[in-house]
Coordinates of C-alpha atoms in Angstrom, one line a residue:
M1441 CA -6.4 22.0 12.1
I1442 CA -5.7 25.0 9.8
S1443 CA -8.7 27.5 9.1
E1444 CA -10.1 28.0 5.8
D1445 CA -9.3 31.6 6.0
L1446 CA -5.6 31.1 6.4
L1447 CA -5.5 28.5 3.6
L1448 CA -7.0 30.9 1.4
S1449 CA -4.8 33.6 2.2
F1450 CA -2.0 31.6 1.3
G1451 CA -3.5 30.8 -2.2
A1452 CA -5.5 27.5 -1.6
E1453 CA -8.3 26.9 -4.1
Y1454 CA -11.6 25.0 -3.6
K1455 CA -11.8 21.9 -5.7
S1456 CA -14.7 19.7 -6.1
Y1457 CA -14.8 15.9 -6.7
D1458 CA -17.6 13.5 -7.6
N1459 CA -18.0 10.2 -5.7
D1460 CA -15.4 7.8 -7.0
D1461 CA -13.2 10.5 -8.3
K1462 CA -9.5 10.3 -7.2
I1463 CA -7.9 13.1 -5.4
F1464 CA -4.5 11.6 -5.6
S1465 CA -3.0 8.4 -6.5
E1466 CA -0.4 5.8 -5.5
N1467 CA 3.1 6.7 -6.8
E1468 CA 2.2 10.3 -7.6
V1469 CA 4.5 12.9 -6.1
A1470 CA 2.8 15.1 -3.3
N1471 CA 2.4 18.5 -4.6
Y1472 CA -0.6 19.7 -2.6
F1473 CA -1.9 20.0 0.8
Y1474 CA -5.7 18.8 0.9
H1475 CA -7.9 20.0 3.4
I1476 CA -11.5 18.4 3.2
T1477 CA -14.4 21.0 3.6
E1478 CA -17.1 18.9 2.7
G1479 CA -17.8 14.9 2.2
K1480 CA -15.8 11.9 2.9
V1481 CA -12.6 10.4 1.3
K1482 CA -11.3 6.8 1.7
L1483 CA -7.5 6.0 1.5
N1484 CA -7.0 2.7 -0.2
N1485 CA -4.9 0.4 -2.2
Y1486 CA -5.8 -2.2 -4.6
I1487 CA -4.1 -5.6 -3.9
E1488 CA -4.2 -9.1 -5.6
N1489 CA -7.2 -9.7 -8.0
G1490 CA -8.2 -6.1 -7.7
K1491 CA -9.3 -6.6 -4.0
E1492 CA -9.6 -3.3 -2.2
F1493 CA -7.9 -2.4 1.2
I1494 CA -9.1 0.7 2.9
H1495 CA -6.7 2.2 5.2
G1496 CA -9.3 4.8 6.6
I1497 CA -12.1 7.0 5.9
V1498 CA -11.5 10.8 6.5
G1499 CA -14.3 13.5 6.7
E1500 CA -14.8 17.2 7.0
N1501 CA -12.2 19.2 8.6
S1502 CA -9.4 16.7 8.1
S1503 CA -6.5 16.6 5.8
V1504 CA -5.3 13.8 3.6
G1505 CA -1.8 12.8 2.5
T1506 CA -0.2 15.5 4.8
S1507 CA 2.7 13.1 6.0
Y1508 CA 4.0 13.1 2.3
L1509 CA 4.5 16.7 2.2
F1510 CA 7.4 16.4 4.8
T1511 CA 9.2 13.7 2.6
R1512 CA 10.2 13.1 -1.1
K1513 CA 8.2 9.9 -1.1
K1514 CA 5.6 9.2 -3.6
Y1515 CA 2.0 8.4 -2.2
S1516 CA 1.7 4.9 -1.1
I1517 CA -2.1 5.1 -1.2
N1518 CA -4.8 6.5 -3.2
S1519 CA -7.4 9.2 -1.9
I1520 CA -11.0 8.5 -3.5
A1521 CA -14.1 10.4 -2.8
I1522 CA -16.8 8.3 -1.4
S1523 CA -19.3 11.1 -1.6
D1524 CA -19.4 14.4 -3.4
V1525 CA -16.4 16.1 -1.9
T1526 CA -15.0 19.7 -1.6
V1527 CA -11.2 20.3 -0.6
L1528 CA -9.3 23.3 -0.3
R1529 CA -6.0 22.5 -2.3
L1530 CA -2.8 24.3 -1.5
P1531 CA 0.6 23.8 -3.3
K1532 CA 3.4 22.2 -1.2
V1533 CA 5.6 25.2 -1.4
S1534 CA 2.8 27.5 -0.2
F1535 CA 1.9 25.2 2.6
L1536 CA 5.4 24.9 3.9
E1537 CA 5.7 28.8 3.8
L1538 CA 2.3 28.9 5.7
L1539 CA 3.9 26.7 8.4
K1540 CA 7.1 28.8 8.4
E1541 CA 5.1 31.9 9.1
N1542 CA 2.7 30.2 11.6
Q1543 CA 4.7 27.9 13.7
N1544 CA 2.0 27.8 16.3
L1545 CA 0.4 25.2 14.0
Y1546 CA 2.9 22.7 14.4
P1547 CA 1.4 21.0 17.6
S1548 CA -2.0 20.7 16.0
I1549 CA -0.4 19.1 12.9
M1550 CA 1.8 16.8 14.9
S1551 CA -1.4 15.6 16.9
N1552 CA -3.2 14.8 13.7
L1553 CA -0.2 12.8 12.3
S1554 CA 0.1 11.0 15.6
E1555 CA -3.5 10.2 15.7
Y1556 CA -3.2 8.8 12.1
M1557 CA 0.0 6.7 13.2
H1558 CA -1.8 5.4 16.2
Y1559 CA -4.9 4.2 14.0
Q1560 CA -2.4 2.4 11.7
F1561 CA -0.7 0.8 14.6
V1562 CA -4.2 -0.4 15.9
M1563 CA -5.0 -1.5 12.3
M1564 CA -1.9 -3.6 11.9
Q1565 CA -2.5 -5.2 15.4
T1566 CA -6.1 -5.9 14.4
I1567 CA -5.2 -7.4 10.9
A1568 CA -2.7 -9.8 12.8
V1569 CA -5.7 -11.2 14.9
Q1570 CA -7.0 -14.5 13.6
S1571 CA -10.6 -14.3 14.9
P1572 CA -12.9 -12.2 12.6
E1573 CA -15.0 -11.2 15.5
K1574 CA -11.9 -9.8 17.4
K1575 CA -10.8 -8.0 14.3
I1576 CA -14.2 -6.3 13.9
T1577 CA -14.4 -5.6 17.7
A1578 CA -10.8 -4.0 17.7
F1579 CA -12.0 -1.7 14.8
L1580 CA -15.2 -0.8 16.5
N1581 CA -13.4 0.1 19.6
Y1582 CA -11.1 2.4 17.8
L1583 CA -14.1 4.1 16.2
K1584 CA -15.9 4.5 19.5
D1585 CA -12.9 5.5 21.3
D1586 CA -13.4 9.2 20.5
E1587 CA -16.9 9.4 20.9
K1588 CA -18.4 11.3 23.9
D1589 CA -21.2 8.7 24.5
Q1590 CA -19.7 5.5 25.5
S1591 CA -22.9 3.6 26.4
E1592 CA -23.8 0.3 24.9
F1593 CA -25.0 0.5 21.3
S1594 CA -24.5 4.3 21.3
L1595 CA -22.3 4.2 18.0
Q1596 CA -23.9 3.9 14.7
V1597 CA -21.3 2.4 12.6
P1598 CA -21.0 4.7 9.6
L1599 CA -19.6 2.1 7.4
T1600 CA -21.1 -0.6 4.9
R1601 CA -20.4 -4.2 5.4
Q1602 CA -18.1 -4.1 2.3
Q1603 CA -16.0 -1.0 3.8
L1604 CA -15.8 -3.1 7.1
A1605 CA -14.4 -6.0 5.1
S1606 CA -11.9 -3.8 3.2
I1607 CA -10.7 -2.3 6.2
T1608 CA -10.3 -5.4 8.2
G1609 CA -9.0 -7.6 5.3
L1610 CA -11.9 -10.0 5.5
S1611 CA -14.4 -11.0 3.0
V1612 CA -17.8 -9.5 3.1
E1613 CA -19.3 -13.0 3.6
T1614 CA -17.1 -13.6 6.5
V1615 CA -18.0 -9.8 8.0
I1616 CA -21.8 -10.7 7.5
R1617 CA -21.3 -13.9 9.5
A1618 CA -19.3 -12.2 12.1
I1619 CA -21.7 -9.6 12.6
K1620 CA -24.6 -12.0 13.0
K1621 CA -22.5 -13.8 15.5
M1622 CA -21.7 -10.7 17.5
E1623 CA -25.3 -9.7 17.5
K1624 CA -26.2 -13.1 19.0
T1625 CA -23.7 -12.8 21.8
G1626 CA -24.7 -9.2 22.5
I1627 CA -21.6 -7.4 21.3
L1628 CA -23.4 -5.3 18.9
K1629 CA -27.0 -4.5 17.8
I1630 CA -28.5 -4.3 14.1
Q1631 CA -31.5 -2.1 13.6
N1632 CA -32.9 -1.5 10.1
R1633 CA -29.6 -3.1 8.6
K1634 CA -27.5 -0.5 10.6
I1635 CA -24.9 -1.6 13.2
F1636 CA -24.9 -0.2 16.5
Y1637 CA -21.9 -0.6 18.9

């Protein structure tokens, strides 16, 4: 989206986070642009009884929380490292100045924000579906949609069963049962506890 060199030239700094560290929290003011250079981050909320709902998992060469820099709204989500993570962090004022001086970046930023909105709409539709198998299938279709190889079982699902549960709003037990059922019907394949779709 935005090159590391350009971010550094506007004053971005590398910042490291350990697994489970919060990068930003719900109800904080968005003061920085965060570009992930290494590792993965989950975007989540904690709902009743401390249950986690994962909105998405974002990896290298992606940004998190960018849409909040264009509003005065506080974050409605948490951003938490799920591995060792390095980000380039640029103050909001500098980020807006960077965009002002590099207006050619707007199409790329709009494309990324649109992709994220599309993902949110897909997930809202998925959550509304009653069948656990249909919820999981809809999410796996979304994951596989951007892959070059669309052949059967070509996608190794990069998520744990717990993460699938948190993303789809199902319990882990329901996800495990649904995955076994989906394997029996040939929708997916399990090898060495890894899911292939």
